[in-house]
mmCIF file of C-alpha atoms in Angstrom:
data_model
loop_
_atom_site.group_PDB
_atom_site.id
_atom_site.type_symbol
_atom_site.label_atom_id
_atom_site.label_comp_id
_atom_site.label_asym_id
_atom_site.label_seq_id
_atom_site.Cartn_x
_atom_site.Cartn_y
_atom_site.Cartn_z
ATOM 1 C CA UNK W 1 -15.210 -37.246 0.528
ATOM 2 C CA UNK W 2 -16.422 -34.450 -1.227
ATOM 3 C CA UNK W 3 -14.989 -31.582 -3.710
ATOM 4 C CA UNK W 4 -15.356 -28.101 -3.136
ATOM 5 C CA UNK W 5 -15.906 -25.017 -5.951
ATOM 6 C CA UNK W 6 -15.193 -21.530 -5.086
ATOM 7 C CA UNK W 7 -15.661 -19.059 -7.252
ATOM 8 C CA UNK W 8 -14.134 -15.480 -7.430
ATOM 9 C CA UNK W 9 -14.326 -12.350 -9.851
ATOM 10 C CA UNK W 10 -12.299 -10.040 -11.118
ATOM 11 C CA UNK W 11 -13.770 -6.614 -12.313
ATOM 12 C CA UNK W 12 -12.331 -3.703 -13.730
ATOM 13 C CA UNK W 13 -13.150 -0.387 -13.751
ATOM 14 C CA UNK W 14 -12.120 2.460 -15.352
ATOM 15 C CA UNK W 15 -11.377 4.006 -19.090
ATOM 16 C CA UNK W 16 -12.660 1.647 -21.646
ATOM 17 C CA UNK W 17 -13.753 -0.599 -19.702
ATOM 18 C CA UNK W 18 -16.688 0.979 -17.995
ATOM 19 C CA UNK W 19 -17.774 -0.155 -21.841
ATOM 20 C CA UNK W 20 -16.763 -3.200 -21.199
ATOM 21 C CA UNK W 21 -13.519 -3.101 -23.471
ATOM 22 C CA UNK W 22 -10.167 -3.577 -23.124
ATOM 23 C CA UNK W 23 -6.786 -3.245 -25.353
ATOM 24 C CA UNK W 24 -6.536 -7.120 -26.870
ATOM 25 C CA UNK W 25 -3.050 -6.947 -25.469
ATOM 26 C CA UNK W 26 -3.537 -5.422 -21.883
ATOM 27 C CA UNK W 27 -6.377 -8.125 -21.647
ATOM 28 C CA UNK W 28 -4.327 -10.703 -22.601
ATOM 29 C CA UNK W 29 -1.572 -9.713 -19.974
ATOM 30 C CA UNK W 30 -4.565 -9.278 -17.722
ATOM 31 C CA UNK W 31 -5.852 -12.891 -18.076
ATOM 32 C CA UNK W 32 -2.448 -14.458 -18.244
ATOM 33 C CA UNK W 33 -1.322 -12.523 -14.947
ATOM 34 C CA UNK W 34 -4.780 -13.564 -13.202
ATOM 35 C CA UNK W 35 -4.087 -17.236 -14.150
ATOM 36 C CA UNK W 36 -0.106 -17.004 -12.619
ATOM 37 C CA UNK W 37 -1.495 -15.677 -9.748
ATOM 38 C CA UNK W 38 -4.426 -17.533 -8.854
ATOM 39 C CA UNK W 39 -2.300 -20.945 -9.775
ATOM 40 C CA UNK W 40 0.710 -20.081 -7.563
ATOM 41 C CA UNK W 41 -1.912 -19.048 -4.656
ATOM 42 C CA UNK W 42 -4.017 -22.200 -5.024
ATOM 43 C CA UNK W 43 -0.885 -24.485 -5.494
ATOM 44 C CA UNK W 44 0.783 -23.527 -2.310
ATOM 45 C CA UNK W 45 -2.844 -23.472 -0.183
ATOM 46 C CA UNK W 46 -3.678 -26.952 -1.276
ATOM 47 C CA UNK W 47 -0.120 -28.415 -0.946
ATOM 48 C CA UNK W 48 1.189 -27.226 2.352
ATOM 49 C CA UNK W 49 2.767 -23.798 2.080
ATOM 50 C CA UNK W 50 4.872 -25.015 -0.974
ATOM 51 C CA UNK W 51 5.898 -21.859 -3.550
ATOM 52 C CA UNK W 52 6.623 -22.758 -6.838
ATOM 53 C CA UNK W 53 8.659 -20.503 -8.394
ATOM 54 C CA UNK W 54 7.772 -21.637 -11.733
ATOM 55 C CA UNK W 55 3.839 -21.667 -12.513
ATOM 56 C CA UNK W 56 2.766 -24.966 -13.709
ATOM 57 C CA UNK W 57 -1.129 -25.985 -12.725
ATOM 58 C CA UNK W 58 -1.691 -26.145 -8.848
ATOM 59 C CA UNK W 59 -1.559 -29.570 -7.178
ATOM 60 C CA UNK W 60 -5.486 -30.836 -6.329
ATOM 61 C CA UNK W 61 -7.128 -27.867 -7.813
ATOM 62 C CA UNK W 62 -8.331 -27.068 -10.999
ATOM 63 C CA UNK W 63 -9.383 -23.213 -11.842
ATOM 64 C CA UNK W 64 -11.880 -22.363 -15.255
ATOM 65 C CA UNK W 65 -12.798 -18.915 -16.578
ATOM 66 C CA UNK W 66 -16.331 -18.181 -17.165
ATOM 67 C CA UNK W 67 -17.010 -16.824 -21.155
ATOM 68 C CA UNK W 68 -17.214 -12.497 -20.501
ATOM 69 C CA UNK W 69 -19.921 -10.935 -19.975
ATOM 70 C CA UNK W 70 -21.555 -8.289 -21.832
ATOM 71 C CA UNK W 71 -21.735 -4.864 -21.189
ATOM 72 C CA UNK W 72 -18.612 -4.750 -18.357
ATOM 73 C CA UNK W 73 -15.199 -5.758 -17.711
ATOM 74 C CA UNK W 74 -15.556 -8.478 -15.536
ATOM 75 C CA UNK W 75 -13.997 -12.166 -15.746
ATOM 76 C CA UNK W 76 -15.575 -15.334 -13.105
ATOM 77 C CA UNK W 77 -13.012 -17.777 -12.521
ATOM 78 C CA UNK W 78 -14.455 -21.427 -10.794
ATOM 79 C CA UNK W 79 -11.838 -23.598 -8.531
ATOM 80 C CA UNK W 80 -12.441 -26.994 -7.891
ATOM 81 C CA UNK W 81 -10.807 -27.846 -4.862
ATOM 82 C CA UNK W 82 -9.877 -31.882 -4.886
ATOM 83 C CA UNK W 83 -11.662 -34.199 -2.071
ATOM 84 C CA UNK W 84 -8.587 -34.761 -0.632
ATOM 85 C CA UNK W 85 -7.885 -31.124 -0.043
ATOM 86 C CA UNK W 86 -11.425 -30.049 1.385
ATOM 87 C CA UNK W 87 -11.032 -32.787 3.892
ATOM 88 C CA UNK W 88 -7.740 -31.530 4.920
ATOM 89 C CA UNK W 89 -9.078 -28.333 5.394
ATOM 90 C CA UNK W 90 -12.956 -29.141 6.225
ATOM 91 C CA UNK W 91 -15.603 -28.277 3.516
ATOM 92 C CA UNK W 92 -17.414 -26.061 6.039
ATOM 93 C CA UNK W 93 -14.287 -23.248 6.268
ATOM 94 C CA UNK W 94 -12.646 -24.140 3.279
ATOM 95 C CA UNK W 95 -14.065 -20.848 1.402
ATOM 96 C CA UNK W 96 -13.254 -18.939 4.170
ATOM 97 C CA UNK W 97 -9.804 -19.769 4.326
ATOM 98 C CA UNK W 98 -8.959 -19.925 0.929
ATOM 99 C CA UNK W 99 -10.260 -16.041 0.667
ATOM 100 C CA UNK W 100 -8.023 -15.095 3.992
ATOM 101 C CA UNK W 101 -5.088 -16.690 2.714
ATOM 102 C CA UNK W 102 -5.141 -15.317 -0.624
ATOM 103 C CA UNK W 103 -6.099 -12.065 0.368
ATOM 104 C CA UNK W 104 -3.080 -12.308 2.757
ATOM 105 C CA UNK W 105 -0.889 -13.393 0.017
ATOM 106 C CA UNK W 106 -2.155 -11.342 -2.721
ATOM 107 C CA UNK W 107 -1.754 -7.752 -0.526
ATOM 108 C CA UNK W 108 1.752 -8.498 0.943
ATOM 109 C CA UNK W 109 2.907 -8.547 -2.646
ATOM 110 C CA UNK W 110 1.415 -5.373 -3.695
ATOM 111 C CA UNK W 111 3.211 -3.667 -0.293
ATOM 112 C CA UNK W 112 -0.166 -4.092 1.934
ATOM 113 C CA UNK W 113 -0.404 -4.934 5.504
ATOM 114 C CA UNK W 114 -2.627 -7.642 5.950
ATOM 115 C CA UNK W 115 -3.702 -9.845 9.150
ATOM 116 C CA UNK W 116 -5.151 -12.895 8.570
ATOM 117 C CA UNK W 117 -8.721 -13.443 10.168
ATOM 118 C CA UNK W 118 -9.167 -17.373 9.998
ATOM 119 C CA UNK W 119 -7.769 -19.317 12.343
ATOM 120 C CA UNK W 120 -5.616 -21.985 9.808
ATOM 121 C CA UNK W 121 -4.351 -18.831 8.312
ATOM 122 C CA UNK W 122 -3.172 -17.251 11.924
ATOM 123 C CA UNK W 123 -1.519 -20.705 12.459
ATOM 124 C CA UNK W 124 0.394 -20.643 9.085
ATOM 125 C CA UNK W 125 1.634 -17.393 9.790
ATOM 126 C CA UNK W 126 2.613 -18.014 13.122
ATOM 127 C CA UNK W 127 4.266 -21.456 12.634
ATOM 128 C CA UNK W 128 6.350 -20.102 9.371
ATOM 129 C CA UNK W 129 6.608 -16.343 9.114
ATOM 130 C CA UNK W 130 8.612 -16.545 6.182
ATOM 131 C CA UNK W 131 6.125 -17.835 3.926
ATOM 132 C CA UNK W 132 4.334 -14.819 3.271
ATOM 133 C CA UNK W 133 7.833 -12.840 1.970
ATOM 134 C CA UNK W 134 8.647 -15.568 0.155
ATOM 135 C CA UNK W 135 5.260 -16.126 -1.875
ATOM 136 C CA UNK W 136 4.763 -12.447 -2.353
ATOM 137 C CA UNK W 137 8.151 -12.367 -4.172
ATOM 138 C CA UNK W 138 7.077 -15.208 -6.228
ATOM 139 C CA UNK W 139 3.767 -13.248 -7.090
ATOM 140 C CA UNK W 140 5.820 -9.927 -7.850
ATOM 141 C CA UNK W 141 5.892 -10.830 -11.748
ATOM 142 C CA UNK W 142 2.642 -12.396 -11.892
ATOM 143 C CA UNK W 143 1.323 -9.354 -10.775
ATOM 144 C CA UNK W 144 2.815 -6.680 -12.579
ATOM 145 C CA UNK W 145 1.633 -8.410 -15.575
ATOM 146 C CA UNK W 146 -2.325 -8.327 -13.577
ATOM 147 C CA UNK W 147 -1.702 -4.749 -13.826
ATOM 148 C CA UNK W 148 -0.984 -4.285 -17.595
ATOM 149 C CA UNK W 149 -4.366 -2.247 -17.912
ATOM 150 C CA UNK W 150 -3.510 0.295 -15.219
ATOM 151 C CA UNK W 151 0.088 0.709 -17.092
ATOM 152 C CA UNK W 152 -2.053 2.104 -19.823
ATOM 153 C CA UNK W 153 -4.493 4.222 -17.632
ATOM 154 C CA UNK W 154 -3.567 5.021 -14.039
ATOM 155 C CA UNK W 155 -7.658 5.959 -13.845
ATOM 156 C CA UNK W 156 -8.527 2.336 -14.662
ATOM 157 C CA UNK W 157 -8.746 0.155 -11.096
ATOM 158 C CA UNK W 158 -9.345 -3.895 -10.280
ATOM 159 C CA UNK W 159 -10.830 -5.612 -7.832
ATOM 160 C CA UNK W 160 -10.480 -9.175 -7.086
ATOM 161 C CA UNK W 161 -14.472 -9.765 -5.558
ATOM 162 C CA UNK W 162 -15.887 -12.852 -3.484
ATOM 163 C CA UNK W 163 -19.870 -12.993 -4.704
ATOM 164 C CA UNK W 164 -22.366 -12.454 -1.742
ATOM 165 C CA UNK W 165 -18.699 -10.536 0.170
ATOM 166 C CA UNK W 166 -17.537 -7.576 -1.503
ATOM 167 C CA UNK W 167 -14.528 -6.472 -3.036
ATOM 168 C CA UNK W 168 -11.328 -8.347 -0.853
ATOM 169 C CA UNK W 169 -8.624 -6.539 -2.842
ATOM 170 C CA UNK W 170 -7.993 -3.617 -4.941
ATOM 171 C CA UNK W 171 -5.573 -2.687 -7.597
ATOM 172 C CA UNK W 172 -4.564 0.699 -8.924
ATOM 173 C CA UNK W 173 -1.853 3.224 -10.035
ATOM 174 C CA UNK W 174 0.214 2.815 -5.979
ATOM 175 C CA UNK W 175 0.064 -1.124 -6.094
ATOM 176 C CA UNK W 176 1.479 -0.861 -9.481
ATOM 177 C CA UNK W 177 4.405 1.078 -8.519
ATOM 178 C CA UNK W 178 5.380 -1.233 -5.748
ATOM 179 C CA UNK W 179 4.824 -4.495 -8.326
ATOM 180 C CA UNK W 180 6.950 -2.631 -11.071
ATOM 181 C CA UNK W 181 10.221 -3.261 -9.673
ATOM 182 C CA UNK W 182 13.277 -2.187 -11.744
ATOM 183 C CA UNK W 183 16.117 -4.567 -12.332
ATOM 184 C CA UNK W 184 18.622 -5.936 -9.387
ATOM 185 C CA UNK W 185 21.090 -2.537 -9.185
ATOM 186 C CA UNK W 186 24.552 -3.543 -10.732
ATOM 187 C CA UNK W 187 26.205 -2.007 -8.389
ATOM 188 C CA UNK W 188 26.831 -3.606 -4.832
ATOM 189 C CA UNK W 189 27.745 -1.551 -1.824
ATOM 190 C CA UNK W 190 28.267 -2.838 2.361
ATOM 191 C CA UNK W 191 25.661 -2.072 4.999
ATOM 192 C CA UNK W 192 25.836 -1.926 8.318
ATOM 193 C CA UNK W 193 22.900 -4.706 9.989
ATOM 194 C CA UNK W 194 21.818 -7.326 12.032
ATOM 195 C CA UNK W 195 19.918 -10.798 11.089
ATOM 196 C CA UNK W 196 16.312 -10.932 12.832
ATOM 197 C CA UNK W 197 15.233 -13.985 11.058
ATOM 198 C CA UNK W 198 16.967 -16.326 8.558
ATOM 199 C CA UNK W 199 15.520 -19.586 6.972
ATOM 200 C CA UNK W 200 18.765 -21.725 6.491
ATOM 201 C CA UNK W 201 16.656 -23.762 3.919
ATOM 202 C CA UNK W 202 15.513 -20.784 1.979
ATOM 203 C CA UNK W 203 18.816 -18.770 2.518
ATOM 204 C CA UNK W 204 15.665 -16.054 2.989
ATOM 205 C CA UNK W 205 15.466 -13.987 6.023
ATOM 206 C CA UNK W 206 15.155 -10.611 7.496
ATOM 207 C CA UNK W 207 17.776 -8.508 9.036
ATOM 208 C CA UNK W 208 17.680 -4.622 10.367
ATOM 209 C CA UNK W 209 19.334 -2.537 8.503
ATOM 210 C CA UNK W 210 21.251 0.794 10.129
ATOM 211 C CA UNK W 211 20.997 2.224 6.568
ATOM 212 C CA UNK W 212 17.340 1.991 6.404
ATOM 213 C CA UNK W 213 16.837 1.961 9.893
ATOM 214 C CA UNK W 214 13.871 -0.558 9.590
ATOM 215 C CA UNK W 215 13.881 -4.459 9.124
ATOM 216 C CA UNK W 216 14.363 -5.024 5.542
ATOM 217 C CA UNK W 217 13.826 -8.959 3.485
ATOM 218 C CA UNK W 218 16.864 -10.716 1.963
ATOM 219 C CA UNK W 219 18.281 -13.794 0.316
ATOM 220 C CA UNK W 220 21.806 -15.070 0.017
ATOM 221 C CA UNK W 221 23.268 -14.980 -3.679
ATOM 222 C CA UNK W 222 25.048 -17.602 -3.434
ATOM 223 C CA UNK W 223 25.210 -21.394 -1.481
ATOM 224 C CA UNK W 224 27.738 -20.174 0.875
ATOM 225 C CA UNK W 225 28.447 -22.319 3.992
ATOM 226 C CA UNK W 226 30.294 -19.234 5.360
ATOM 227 C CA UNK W 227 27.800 -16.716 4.641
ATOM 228 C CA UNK W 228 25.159 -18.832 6.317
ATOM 229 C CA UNK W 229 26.729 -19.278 9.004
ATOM 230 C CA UNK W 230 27.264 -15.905 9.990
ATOM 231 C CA UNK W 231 23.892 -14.888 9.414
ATOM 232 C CA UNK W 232 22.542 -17.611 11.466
ATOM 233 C CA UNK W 233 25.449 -16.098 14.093
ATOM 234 C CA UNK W 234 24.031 -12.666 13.813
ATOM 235 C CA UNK W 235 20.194 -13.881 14.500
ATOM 236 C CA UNK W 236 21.855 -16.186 17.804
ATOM 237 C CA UNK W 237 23.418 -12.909 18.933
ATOM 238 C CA UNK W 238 20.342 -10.764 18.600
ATOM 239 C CA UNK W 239 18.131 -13.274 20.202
ATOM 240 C CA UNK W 240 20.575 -13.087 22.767
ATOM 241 C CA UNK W 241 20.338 -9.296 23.528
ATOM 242 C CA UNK W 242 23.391 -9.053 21.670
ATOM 243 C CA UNK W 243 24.072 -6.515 18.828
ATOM 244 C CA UNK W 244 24.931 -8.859 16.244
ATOM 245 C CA UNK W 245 25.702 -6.264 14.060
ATOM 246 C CA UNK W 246 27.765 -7.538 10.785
ATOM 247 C CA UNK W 247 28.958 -6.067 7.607
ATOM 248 C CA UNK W 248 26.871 -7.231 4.237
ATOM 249 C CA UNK W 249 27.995 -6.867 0.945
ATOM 250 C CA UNK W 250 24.610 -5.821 -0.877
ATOM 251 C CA UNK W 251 22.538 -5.051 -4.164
ATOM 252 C CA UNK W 252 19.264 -3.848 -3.882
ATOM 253 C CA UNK W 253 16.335 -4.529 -5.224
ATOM 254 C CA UNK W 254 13.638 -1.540 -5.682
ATOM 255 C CA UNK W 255 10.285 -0.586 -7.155
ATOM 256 C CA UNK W 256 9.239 2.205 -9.741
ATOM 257 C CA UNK W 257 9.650 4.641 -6.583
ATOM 258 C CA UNK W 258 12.914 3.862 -5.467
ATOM 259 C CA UNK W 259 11.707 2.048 -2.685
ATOM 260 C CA UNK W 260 14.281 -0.718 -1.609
ATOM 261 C CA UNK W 261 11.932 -3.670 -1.303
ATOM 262 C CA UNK W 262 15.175 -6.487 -0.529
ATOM 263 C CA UNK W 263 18.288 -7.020 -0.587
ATOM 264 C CA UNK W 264 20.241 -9.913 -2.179
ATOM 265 C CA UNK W 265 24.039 -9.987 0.025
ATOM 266 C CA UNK W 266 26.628 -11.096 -1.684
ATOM 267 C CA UNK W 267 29.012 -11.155 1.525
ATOM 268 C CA UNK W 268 29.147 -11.092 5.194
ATOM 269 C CA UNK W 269 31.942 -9.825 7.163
ATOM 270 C CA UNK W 270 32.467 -9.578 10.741
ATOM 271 C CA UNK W 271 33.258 -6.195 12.147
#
């Protein structure tokens, strides 16, 4: 048994820091986002797909920042991956997985399509396809806070880079209009869709909406025996062939655009 250390950087470019300077505060943000992120990515890799939705350490993995470096923006952060964890995903492909499935995470919550290269990451995604909603939404705050620089300068731009790689993903003024997303809207309104997918644990799922006219993410509000059982209804019927076409009782949830990124239902009615 063996531990593992990969090691990753995060560079930024643009404005002040080309001097290798940033505000104390948007640094700060910076740092504390990175940390959120990283933790809530490493967590759920090394323990099984779990999403905390509160970011304590991650479970068998420990991550350290490197002091900065002088003359650019750019921070080195070391994880330690526990024995137990490289055995469970073999020391040989551990690096390369790790990378696919946080670049997989990481760009589905900044409103990227991203397919995941590695085998163990193909099989995650395959055997629970709502995984990758569900952590992205968990990594929406995290990352707007990653961002705090480009709030300040829309020319400034970060990259999260793998040594001896290249630059896996980027950051900049559109990925911080999809993080900053405004408040739930007060207001609630009924839809006309059908459930595609629906995680009765979660109360997470997908569902096409007629007023979007594309497949949209949502969660129940509320524990709702009912409720879940007509969306599990509606996902039967369209498996079936069927319509399955319901009435849902809506808020929405959007970014700095005005692009609806989920919806949270209040209520389901039949037609």
């Amino acid at each position: 048994m063996s531990e593992k250390e990969i090691s990753l950087i995060l560079r930024i470019e643009g404005g002040t820091a080309n001097e290798g300077l940033l505000d104390i505060y948007d640094a700060a943000k910076t740092i504390f986002g990175l940390a959120r992120s990283l933790n809530l990515v490493t967590h759920s890799f090394a323990n099984d797909e779990e999403v905390r939705k509160r970011n304590q350490s991650a479970d068998g993995a420990n991550a350290f920042i490197h002091s900065s470096k002088k003359g650019c923006f750019e921070e080195q952060v070391d994880i330690h991956f526990d024995a137990k964890v490289v055995d469970k995903i073999g020391k040989s492909v551990i690096a390369n997985v790790f990378w696919d499935y946080t670049a997989w995470a990481w760009s589905y919550a900044i409103g990227n399509q991203y397919d995941p290269t590695t085998p163990q990451v193909k099989k995650i995604a395959k055997a629970n396809e709502f995984f990758i909603y569900d952590i992205a939404n968990a990594l929406e705050t995290p990352m707007a806070e990653l961002h705090k620089s480009i709030v300040r300068d829309k020319n400034v731009t970060i990259f999260l880079h793998r040594p001896r790689i290249g630059d896996i993903v980027t950051l900049n003024s559109e990925s911080l209009d999809y993080v900053t997303t405004r408040e739930e809207q007060i207001e609630t309104e009924y839809i006309v869709g059908n459930v595609t997918r629906f995680n009765v644990l979660s109360d997470f799922g997908r569902l096409f909406s007629d007023e979007e006219n594309q497949v949209m993410s949502f969660q129940l509000k509320d524990d709702d025996p009912r409720i879940r059982g007509l969306a599990v209804k509606s996902m039967q019927e369209h498996t079936k062939g069927e319509s399955g076409k319901l009435h849902f009782k809506v808020s929405k949830i959007v970014n700095a655009r005005g692009y609806v990124k989920r919806y949270i239902v209040y209520d389901i009615l039949e037609m």
